Amino acid sequence: MMTFEKSELQIFANYCVAAAESMAYTLVRTAHSTFVKETEDFSCALTSVTGQTFASPRTFGATWYVGLDYGPVVAAFDNYRPGDVCMTNDPYSGYVATHTPDVVMWKPVFHEGEIICFVGGHIHNTDMGGAVPASLSRSLTEIHQEGVRFPPTKVVEAGQLNETLLDWIMRNVRAPDQNIGDLKAQIACLMTGERRVLEIVERFGIDAFKAGIGQLLDYSETQARAVARTIPNGTYRFSEYADEDAVDGKPMRIALALTVADGLLHFDFSGSDPQLTSSLNVPTGGHPRHALLLVGLNYVLYALNPDILLNAGMLRIATCDMPLGSVLNPVPPAAVGMRSLTCVVVQAAVFGAFAQALPELMPACPASSVCLVNVKTTDAQGRTIMASIGPVGGGAGGAAAGDGSDASGANMAFLRNTPVEINEAEVPVRIREYRLVADSGGAGMHRGGLGVVMEFQVFAPNSLVTARNRDRTIFGSWGIRGGHAGRTSRFLRNPGTDREEDLGNTDLVTCSPGDIIRLEGNGGGGFGAPYTRPIDAVLQDVRRGYVSREAASSVYGVELHENGGEIVPDTQATDTARAALLSADASADNFFGYGANRNAHEAVWTPERYAALHRCLDAVAIDWRFFLKHQMFDRMSAATCAGLAPAGEGVVYELFDGLVSAFPALKAQCASLPKAA
């Protein structure tokens, strides 16, 4: 078998990435929906004949899918012919498309009658039908509510477009012209990929091309293993939360035990919450290297070695454990539409574990929340308009190297904003405000990146605003090494009026003419104690409007006054204020700065109590677990308020005994559980 020299392999890799870039460029230039052509929620890939991604774009699209395994859907057919294009959007058909708006397509590339690879990718459709506009809401409880689903299907067969399939799509979605336009753009993207692959074969030869695919995957694995060997061996535990596991629900917990052993990584998620009766479940099928669970690893590896080849080979060093019936491995018909919210929580948990392993290198937590805003309304001519008007998120975490980037940081930076001019041209709304949110970044020696505020007005009755992935209104993004947590997000209707309404994590709002919607993204966590931030940096933040004068004084200990119309620091007062902050800093020895809300939650639900709760829930059938979790949270809250919750895990078993008595169907299932003392 031909073997590339290292320099030749890099050249070959560049050609393959360029082919994927050409696919993405075609898609951006021909797509109809704002969410694809502006926000760029899509992916493109070249895969091996077994479905392993070996090349993807570096400058276009979503960064979550560089290690995606198309194998389960590629294997769905054994009768591929030249000109075929296949698609699926069913999360439970191979676990490659992971919610219904994501239409995954793939096309075999033939050379002299032999399949030599596949070209593939996905786009996020603005709507796929279902119970709500945009198809996604935390309130949905089963996948049948999340829109039309297609198992692996040939949308083009031997060059002939399946018009019947297109007709089915058009009859079941809210913006049919947009969907069909995007679908055809996706097909054009794959045709571009096919041409580019064959050009590579012409340049390098078919034998070199086929051998090169395996060598790209192997080299990426070698690079990843070299990075992993620099991480101290050990087990690093971290938990992260979403605000709610359902509408007005309880905190959702992702628990990770990361074990590092001589260049191999194991991600044990077995302490995470049970499968939910909301749409925050992540459909993985138990795949030990499912791409969505290892996005955080991708970012860590790339941060530690920016030259790493981004492909499925880098994930070979990792395995994951997520029990069946958990939020990360649900059984159908669990709803999964909001799985991206949970994926971001998983990423934050991964970052928290690596922060302990590599405390000198890892930054504080990024905002790790981005709200994707869609508007369904009517224009002056009575036509229905439905479009995404862009993501509203926050910045990166502060790090030893400097402040976190503002507005679109770290793991959500691939989602691009839609310019105000395009939003107002394509959707009958008025953007009233679009800027950074002062004081939203977690305070620190190096502060967290600021969040974004978007405020807009609608003018038609019954306008529907969907705010997908609303989160971080309760739990902020943690700081490290003395840094503070970032400020939480906000969602308001008619702010500053007597009709102001705090919408919290609501993700579907019906608006009246003239209603104003305001979304404020949360900030990234801070790095280092705020009172050690250089005075000139605080002064510059105040002058730019990033930090208020009040926060400069109370949080950073920098006292300012005006001198000749210019804001300048008062050196003596600042020294006194900073000395007082240092003296009063009770958290100086804490590595993580979680914020008051998380500290209060974990004072009640300690790791020991969570472990006891999971032992109880694991003993019962899957369909009981979510209900019993909520019952346990309510009973623990009541017991704590009444002073009847002594320290330790025993109270968990005592409360669960009460539930078993209340629901006799549980008795046989729970016979082996520990009893309350």
XYZ file of C-alpha atoms in Angstrom:
677
model
C 0.000 0.000 0.000
C 1.254 3.460 -0.876
C 2.405 5.557 2.083
C 2.558 9.353 2.024
C 5.493 11.192 3.515
C 4.392 13.575 6.283
C 4.633 16.669 4.088
C 2.811 14.919 1.245
C 0.075 13.794 3.623
C -0.471 17.394 4.720
C -0.774 18.461 1.088
C -3.291 15.669 0.494
C -5.208 16.752 3.627
C -5.305 20.327 2.355
C -6.804 19.190 -0.947
C -9.480 17.215 0.888
C -10.335 20.135 3.167
C -10.476 22.402 0.113
C -12.987 20.023 -1.462
C -15.155 20.269 1.658
C -14.755 24.063 1.610
C -16.001 24.115 -1.991
C -19.050 22.136 -0.925
C -19.762 24.638 1.843
C -19.288 27.621 -0.477
C -21.799 26.159 -2.914
C -24.290 25.657 -0.087
C -23.920 29.181 1.313
C -24.291 30.717 -2.155
C -27.387 28.728 -3.141
C -29.330 28.152 0.104
C -32.652 29.930 0.603
C -32.988 30.161 4.395
C -31.215 32.724 6.555
C -30.294 29.994 8.999
C -28.124 28.302 6.386
C -26.783 31.184 4.292
C -26.180 33.606 7.195
C -26.073 31.704 10.507
C -24.348 28.738 8.801
C -25.893 25.907 10.795
C -24.733 23.182 8.424
C -21.903 20.751 7.898
C -20.080 19.232 4.937
C -17.905 16.146 4.950
C -15.869 13.688 2.968
C -16.172 10.205 4.447
C -14.580 6.840 3.917
C -16.567 4.017 2.343
C -17.509 2.976 5.882
C -18.708 6.487 6.792
C -15.760 7.877 8.813
C -15.401 11.636 8.276
C -11.886 12.388 7.033
C -12.270 16.019 5.886
C -14.568 18.937 6.612
C -14.482 22.729 6.122
C -12.392 24.897 8.419
C -13.974 28.272 7.612
C -17.647 27.457 7.027
C -20.432 25.841 8.997
C -20.844 24.096 12.331
C -17.768 22.724 14.054
C -19.535 19.951 15.963
C -19.398 17.311 13.255
C -15.743 16.873 12.317
C -15.767 13.404 13.864
C -19.235 12.328 12.748
C -19.655 8.650 11.904
C -21.986 8.265 8.912
C -21.533 4.500 9.080
C -25.013 3.577 10.367
C -26.794 5.436 7.545
C -24.274 4.581 4.841
C -24.912 0.911 5.658
C -28.658 1.369 5.188
C -28.325 0.671 1.463
C -26.507 -2.057 -0.435
C -27.601 -0.985 -3.916
C -25.918 2.369 -4.479
C -25.712 3.556 -8.067
C -24.002 6.559 -9.673
C -26.230 9.601 -9.273
C -27.823 8.488 -5.999
C -28.348 10.958 -3.173
C -29.702 9.683 0.142
C -31.187 11.543 3.089
C -32.625 11.112 6.555
C -33.738 13.375 9.378
C -34.885 10.630 11.757
C -32.854 10.742 14.985
C -33.600 7.100 15.726
C -32.492 5.815 12.306
C -28.777 5.437 12.906
C -28.387 8.354 15.352
C -26.626 10.470 12.697
C -29.350 13.091 12.210
C -29.997 13.977 15.833
C -33.133 16.115 15.615
C -35.741 16.432 12.906
C -34.735 19.836 11.446
C -31.294 18.422 10.615
C -31.583 16.817 7.191
C -28.501 14.667 6.619
C -27.584 13.788 3.038
C -24.872 11.617 1.569
C -23.818 10.661 -1.947
C -21.546 7.846 -3.119
C -18.579 8.859 -5.250
C -17.814 6.291 -7.932
C -14.578 5.799 -9.833
C -14.569 3.224 -12.603
C -17.605 1.506 -11.091
C -16.266 1.404 -7.511
C -17.393 3.505 -4.549
C -14.252 5.242 -3.318
C -15.816 7.491 -0.676
C -18.967 9.421 0.199
C -19.646 13.140 0.327
C -22.184 14.249 2.900
C -23.440 16.872 5.257
C -26.468 18.323 6.966
C -28.455 21.539 7.074
C -30.724 22.770 9.834
C -34.113 23.518 8.279
C -36.041 26.426 9.781
C -39.108 24.193 10.123
C -39.994 20.533 9.601
C -43.622 20.764 10.687
C -44.831 19.404 13.991
C -46.552 20.973 16.955
C -44.795 24.363 16.991
C -43.208 26.717 14.443
C -39.551 25.770 13.894
C -40.458 22.260 15.189
C -38.555 22.632 18.458
C -39.654 23.460 21.986
C -38.779 22.313 25.471
C -42.508 21.657 25.963
C -42.652 18.762 23.480
C -42.720 15.328 25.086
C -42.311 12.826 22.247
C -40.639 12.826 18.875
C -43.937 12.501 17.007
C -44.567 16.171 17.895
C -41.288 17.344 16.372
C -42.178 17.203 12.693
C -42.144 14.871 9.740
C -39.429 12.195 9.813
C -37.805 10.330 6.963
C -35.802 7.148 7.517
C -32.822 6.693 5.188
C -34.331 7.367 1.760
C -33.059 8.034 -1.744
C -34.054 11.585 -2.615
C -32.246 11.216 -5.945
C -32.023 7.783 -7.544
C -29.661 7.286 -10.466
C -29.889 11.000 -11.188
C -33.697 11.267 -10.958
C -35.151 13.528 -8.289
C -37.841 11.868 -6.158
C -40.665 14.349 -6.733
C -43.056 12.359 -4.551
C -40.726 12.797 -1.581
C -40.501 16.534 -2.236
C -44.287 16.735 -2.347
C -44.513 14.999 1.050
C -42.078 17.526 2.493
C -43.948 20.506 1.073
C -47.246 19.308 2.524
C -45.843 18.934 6.039
C -43.718 22.040 6.665
C -44.574 25.676 7.278
C -42.159 27.248 4.791
C -42.164 24.757 1.895
C -40.401 26.931 -0.666
C -37.590 27.555 1.794
C -37.230 23.850 2.589
C -37.183 22.756 -1.027
C -34.752 25.525 -1.941
C -32.382 24.444 0.811
C -32.759 20.786 -0.127
C -31.757 21.484 -3.720
C -28.849 23.607 -2.498
C -27.757 20.635 -0.416
C -27.852 18.372 -3.466
C -25.795 20.930 -5.407
C -23.296 20.969 -2.538
C -22.862 17.174 -2.795
C -22.417 17.358 -6.553
C -19.667 19.933 -6.020
C -18.043 17.582 -3.535
C -18.176 14.688 -5.971
C -16.443 16.765 -8.667
C -13.748 17.940 -6.281
C -13.039 14.390 -5.080
C -12.603 13.163 -8.625
C -10.222 16.058 -9.295
C -8.151 14.914 -6.308
C -8.136 11.364 -7.683
C -6.966 12.697 -11.037
C -4.110 14.567 -9.359
C -2.922 11.907 -6.894
C -4.119 8.677 -8.495
C -6.792 6.301 -7.224
C -4.435 4.104 -5.203
C -2.953 7.095 -3.403
C -6.424 8.528 -2.754
C -7.746 5.346 -1.164
C -4.605 4.872 0.913
C -4.571 8.528 1.912
C -7.991 8.349 3.552
C -6.813 5.791 6.078
C -3.561 7.638 6.668
C -5.404 10.897 7.393
C -7.504 9.135 10.017
C -4.464 7.385 11.494
C -2.395 10.563 11.661
C -5.180 12.467 13.405
C -5.353 9.663 15.970
C -1.582 9.863 16.476
C -1.758 13.635 16.999
C -4.649 13.311 19.447
C -2.873 10.603 21.428
C 0.238 12.768 21.671
C -1.840 15.592 23.164
C -3.606 13.221 25.561
C -0.266 11.930 26.850
C 0.539 15.432 28.098
C -2.489 15.287 30.424
C -1.756 13.858 33.885
C -3.286 10.441 34.451
C -6.194 10.356 36.844
C -9.954 10.693 37.165
C -11.441 14.183 37.046
C -15.065 14.705 38.068
C -17.291 17.583 37.138
C -21.018 18.314 36.962
C -22.831 20.919 34.913
C -26.469 21.976 34.883
C -29.191 23.268 32.629
C -31.670 25.506 34.426
C -34.684 23.287 33.775
C -35.318 19.738 32.571
C -38.846 20.622 31.375
C -41.159 23.610 31.285
C -40.908 25.102 34.804
C -38.896 22.005 35.678
C -35.979 21.076 37.933
C -32.269 21.510 37.230
C -30.935 19.019 34.706
C -27.559 17.565 35.678
C -24.806 16.188 33.481
C -22.240 14.356 35.608
C -18.893 13.402 34.104
C -16.022 11.304 35.374
C -13.129 11.776 32.938
C -10.413 9.151 33.258
C -7.059 9.802 31.594
C -4.773 6.796 31.219
C -1.614 6.919 29.096
C -3.096 8.750 26.107
C -6.569 7.209 26.318
C -9.649 9.030 27.602
C -12.867 7.611 29.023
C -15.934 9.790 29.557
C -18.303 8.230 32.081
C -21.672 10.006 32.056
C -23.456 7.377 34.131
C -24.258 9.844 36.928
C -26.265 12.087 34.604
C -30.005 12.620 34.784
C -32.505 10.023 33.589
C -34.303 10.305 30.270
C -36.590 13.351 30.287
C -40.201 13.853 29.265
C -39.121 17.027 27.511
C -37.101 17.506 24.346
C -33.650 17.943 25.928
C -32.631 14.307 25.395
C -29.579 13.568 23.215
C -30.086 10.560 20.911
C -26.770 8.710 20.765
C -27.835 5.074 20.564
C -25.106 4.351 23.095
C -22.423 4.881 20.420
C -19.161 4.953 22.446
C -17.730 7.732 20.249
C -20.844 9.637 19.327
C -19.771 12.964 17.846
C -22.168 15.087 19.909
C -20.723 13.879 23.214
C -17.136 14.539 22.156
C -17.431 18.064 20.756
C -15.829 19.400 23.931
C -12.900 17.040 23.400
C -12.514 18.328 19.830
C -12.183 21.871 21.138
C -9.683 20.889 23.824
C -7.510 18.928 21.391
C -7.580 21.716 18.823
C -6.761 24.340 21.472
C -3.754 22.310 22.612
C -2.604 21.505 19.065
C -3.990 23.842 16.368
C -2.282 21.727 13.701
C -4.311 18.600 14.459
C -6.197 17.099 11.517
C -9.886 17.497 12.297
C -11.454 14.160 11.445
C -12.912 11.034 13.017
C -9.449 9.669 13.785
C -9.008 12.082 16.689
C -11.944 10.462 18.498
C -10.361 6.998 18.514
C -8.561 7.851 21.747
C -11.891 8.312 23.547
C -14.822 6.199 24.678
C -18.056 7.197 26.378
C -20.402 5.444 28.755
C -24.017 6.640 28.904
C -26.566 4.160 30.276
C -29.687 3.312 28.323
C -32.628 5.379 29.479
C -30.512 8.378 30.466
C -30.722 11.888 29.055
C -27.689 11.053 26.873
C -29.059 7.743 25.615
C -32.856 7.909 25.515
C -35.194 5.261 24.179
C -37.854 6.204 21.625
C -40.215 7.906 21.407
C -38.380 10.405 23.600
C -38.386 13.943 22.235
C -34.918 15.149 21.208
C -35.471 18.461 19.436
C -33.635 20.595 21.987
C -30.684 18.246 22.207
C -28.297 21.072 21.305
C -28.996 22.753 24.664
C -27.934 19.576 26.453
C -24.935 19.162 24.150
C -23.666 22.560 25.265
C -24.105 21.512 28.900
C -22.068 18.380 28.119
C -19.344 20.551 26.609
C -19.223 22.722 29.733
C -18.871 19.569 31.850
C -15.994 18.414 29.639
C -14.300 21.812 29.962
C -14.697 21.662 33.742
C -13.036 18.254 33.920
C -10.117 19.319 31.713
C -9.744 22.553 33.717
C -8.834 20.407 36.713
C -6.422 18.305 34.674
C -4.775 21.299 32.978
C -5.319 24.250 35.339
C -2.621 26.401 33.724
C -3.995 26.017 30.214
C -7.782 25.825 30.315
C -9.986 28.937 30.382
C -13.077 29.601 32.461
C -16.434 28.413 31.186
C -17.722 30.136 28.052
C -21.283 31.449 28.000
C -22.279 27.952 26.830
C -25.726 29.109 25.877
C -27.021 30.576 22.658
C -30.644 31.374 21.935
C -31.694 30.798 18.327
C -34.525 33.186 17.530
C -37.161 32.481 14.892
C -40.114 34.693 14.012
C -43.332 33.573 12.320
C -45.431 36.581 11.358
C -47.259 38.230 8.448
C -46.196 41.165 6.308
C -48.260 44.119 5.093
C -49.585 42.040 2.184
C -50.786 39.273 4.500
C -48.079 36.807 3.461
C -46.728 34.447 6.098
C -43.057 35.015 6.820
C -40.955 32.610 8.850
C -37.248 33.071 9.371
C -34.391 32.926 11.821
C -33.197 36.364 12.883
C -30.013 35.124 14.423
C -28.371 33.706 17.524
C -28.220 35.640 20.783
C -25.419 34.370 22.967
C -22.398 35.345 24.964
C -18.656 35.333 25.031
C -15.788 33.039 25.884
C -14.339 32.461 29.327
C -11.383 34.447 30.553
C -8.045 32.652 30.433
C -4.461 33.038 31.563
C -3.719 34.579 28.173
C -6.366 37.297 28.369
C -10.041 38.236 28.337
C -12.650 36.017 26.748
C -13.841 37.126 23.319
C -17.109 39.042 23.397
C -20.492 38.156 21.914
C -19.748 34.809 20.288
C -17.144 32.893 22.143
C -15.535 29.474 22.203
C -17.868 26.548 21.572
C -20.678 28.596 19.970
C -18.533 30.892 17.820
C -19.395 29.027 14.614
C -22.956 30.418 14.659
C -22.733 33.680 12.766
C -24.957 36.635 13.418
C -27.408 37.878 10.817
C -26.862 41.559 9.943
C -29.634 43.875 11.117
C -30.178 45.087 7.550
C -30.887 41.560 6.301
C -33.221 40.802 9.203
C -35.283 43.916 8.578
C -35.302 43.336 4.818
C -36.480 39.731 5.048
C -38.695 39.794 8.152
C -41.255 42.497 9.063
C -39.679 43.346 12.416
C -37.787 46.405 13.640
C -34.497 45.811 15.424
C -34.411 48.399 18.214
C -31.153 47.442 19.886
C -28.249 45.138 19.106
C -25.088 45.506 21.161
C -22.977 44.109 23.996
C -24.401 43.852 27.529
C -22.417 45.824 30.090
C -21.267 43.918 33.195
C -22.330 40.557 31.738
C -18.845 39.031 31.549
C -17.675 37.260 34.678
C -15.360 39.559 36.613
C -11.744 38.512 36.879
C -8.127 39.399 36.371
C -9.117 38.488 32.825
C -12.858 38.962 32.484
C -15.283 36.729 30.638
C -16.628 37.732 27.247
C -19.750 39.880 27.201
C -23.190 38.754 26.141
C -25.279 40.239 23.327
C -28.628 41.989 23.619
C -31.164 41.925 20.797
C -34.371 43.912 21.139
C -36.963 43.914 18.371
C -40.585 44.829 17.738
C -43.282 42.899 15.871
C -46.273 44.480 14.141
C -48.730 41.719 13.224
C -51.214 39.910 15.493
C -50.449 36.343 16.533
C -46.777 36.692 15.680
C -44.906 33.724 17.121
C -41.387 34.070 18.477
C -39.517 30.861 19.168
C -36.427 31.267 21.318
C -34.771 27.873 21.093
C -32.272 26.770 23.733
C -33.195 29.347 26.343
C -30.976 28.647 29.354
C -28.554 30.191 31.854
C -31.167 32.350 33.580
C -30.362 30.558 36.866
C -26.906 29.005 36.650
C -24.177 31.286 35.314
C -21.006 30.204 33.533
C -18.376 29.413 36.139
C -15.162 31.296 36.672
C -11.853 29.769 37.729
C -8.941 30.601 40.025
C -10.839 33.376 41.783
C -12.791 34.560 38.757
C -16.509 35.174 39.095
C -19.339 33.471 37.246
C -20.753 35.337 34.264
C -24.049 37.179 34.569
C -27.111 35.149 33.652
C -29.316 35.705 30.605
C -32.689 37.471 30.428
C -35.782 37.258 28.219
C -38.326 40.074 28.508
C -41.503 41.198 26.785
C -42.221 44.928 26.663
C -39.273 45.896 28.889
C -39.418 49.160 30.779
C -43.208 49.448 30.554
C -46.049 48.653 32.926
C -46.581 45.532 30.799
C -43.056 44.185 31.310
C -43.000 40.399 31.588
C -40.028 38.225 32.521
C -40.259 35.199 30.230
C -37.440 33.239 31.870
C -36.649 30.154 29.811
C -39.876 30.235 27.820
C -39.153 29.264 24.231
C -42.468 30.001 22.481
C -44.169 33.400 22.777
C -47.299 34.640 21.006
C -47.051 38.393 20.454
C -49.535 41.168 19.804
C -48.966 44.083 17.399
C -46.388 46.444 18.856
C -44.935 43.981 21.360
C -41.231 44.365 22.038
C -39.048 41.334 22.724
C -35.694 41.681 24.461
C -33.118 38.920 24.827
C -29.866 39.351 26.730
C -27.200 36.678 26.411
C -25.183 35.588 29.435
C -21.489 36.203 29.859
C -18.459 33.952 30.052
C -16.764 33.194 33.366
C -13.846 35.210 34.682
C -10.247 34.083 35.286
C -8.404 35.190 38.399
C -9.500 37.510 41.187
C -11.157 40.710 39.859
C -9.185 42.953 42.218
C -5.976 41.839 40.461
C -7.120 43.115 37.073
C -4.861 45.895 35.810
C -6.364 49.279 36.624
C -5.863 50.496 33.043
C -7.850 47.493 31.732
C -10.756 48.295 34.059
C -10.608 51.951 33.031
C -10.656 51.006 29.368
C -13.673 48.716 29.943
C -15.549 51.551 31.642
C -14.759 53.998 28.842
C -15.992 51.467 26.283
C -19.175 50.755 28.194
C -18.219 47.141 28.903
C -18.099 47.616 32.687
C -20.146 50.124 34.673
C -18.524 52.546 37.091
C -20.481 50.868 39.880
C -19.007 47.444 39.038
C -15.540 48.938 38.635
C -15.814 50.085 42.242
C -17.693 47.257 43.942
C -16.267 44.271 42.039
C -12.860 45.368 40.726
C -12.031 47.827 43.493
C -11.157 50.578 41.030
C -12.360 53.986 42.177
C -12.866 56.492 39.376
C -13.559 60.193 39.227
C -13.804 62.833 36.553
C -10.944 65.179 35.877
C -11.497 67.806 33.227
C -14.351 65.808 31.711
C -12.273 62.615 31.543
C -12.741 59.528 33.711
C -9.524 58.709 35.553
C -8.632 56.386 38.463
C -8.162 57.551 42.035
C -5.001 55.658 42.961
C -5.186 56.020 46.734
C -8.885 55.135 46.944
C -8.319 52.188 44.627
C -5.536 50.779 46.795
C -7.816 50.985 49.835
C -10.770 49.409 48.028
C -8.671 46.557 46.669
C -7.170 45.789 50.037
C -10.698 45.566 51.454
C -11.811 43.229 48.646
C -8.795 40.974 49.224
C -9.516 40.837 52.944
C -13.186 39.991 52.389
C -12.658 37.402 49.636
C -13.910 34.160 51.174
C -13.664 32.331 47.829
C -10.001 33.018 47.140
C -9.049 29.382 47.748
C -11.811 27.954 45.532
C -10.716 26.860 42.073
C -14.232 27.276 40.601
C -16.481 30.289 41.050
C -19.951 28.874 40.486
C -22.162 31.761 41.574
C -24.758 31.939 44.315
C -27.505 29.902 42.644
C -25.367 26.870 41.929
C -23.796 27.015 45.375
C -27.273 27.035 46.947
C -28.442 24.098 44.808
C -25.395 21.984 45.592
C -25.673 22.731 49.302
C -28.899 20.685 49.178
C -28.126 18.257 46.382
C -24.603 17.220 47.272
C -22.688 14.647 45.195
C -23.506 12.002 47.830
C -27.219 12.738 47.652
C -27.177 12.726 43.853
C -25.443 9.317 43.926
C -28.113 7.983 46.280
C -30.859 9.394 44.072
C -29.401 7.623 41.052
C -29.218 4.320 42.897
C -32.934 4.699 43.611
C -33.885 5.748 40.083
C -31.766 3.062 38.425
C -33.801 0.445 40.286
C -37.072 1.397 38.592
C -38.351 1.226 35.031
C -37.256 3.992 32.641
C -40.741 5.456 32.305
C -40.898 6.075 36.092
C -37.575 7.876 36.520
C -38.343 11.421 35.406
C -41.560 11.504 37.422
C -39.820 10.187 40.534
C -36.935 12.634 40.179
C -39.393 15.519 40.295
C -41.179 14.007 43.261
C -37.879 13.621 45.081
C -36.866 17.227 44.399
C -40.199 18.498 45.720
C -39.965 16.344 48.854
C -36.341 17.310 49.491
C -37.234 20.987 49.150
C -40.070 20.610 51.641
C -37.892 18.645 54.066
C -35.075 21.205 53.844
C -37.435 24.131 54.451
C -38.901 22.310 57.465
C -35.461 21.534 58.895
C -36.069 17.786 58.433
C -33.200 17.008 56.042
C -30.155 15.971 58.074
C -26.786 15.959 56.360
C -25.802 12.917 54.336
C -27.486 10.601 51.883
C -29.820 8.859 54.344
C -32.559 11.430 53.827
C -32.683 10.469 50.145
C -33.507 6.856 50.959
C -36.027 7.971 53.566
C -37.842 10.205 51.088
C -37.740 7.506 48.426
C -39.217 4.995 50.868
C -42.134 7.378 51.170
C -42.601 7.364 47.400
C -42.481 3.574 47.269
C -45.212 3.469 49.901
C -47.259 6.000 47.938
C -46.940 4.067 44.671
C -47.281 0.317 45.347
C -46.232 -0.553 41.777
C -42.678 0.388 42.799
C -42.315 -2.035 45.696
C -41.158 -5.064 43.754
C -38.685 -2.981 41.732
C -37.080 -1.398 44.805
C -36.768 -4.365 47.145
C -32.947 -4.373 47.046
C -32.429 -0.660 47.689
C -30.801 0.502 50.946
C -33.306 1.522 53.565
C -33.341 4.731 55.545
C -31.497 4.452 58.851
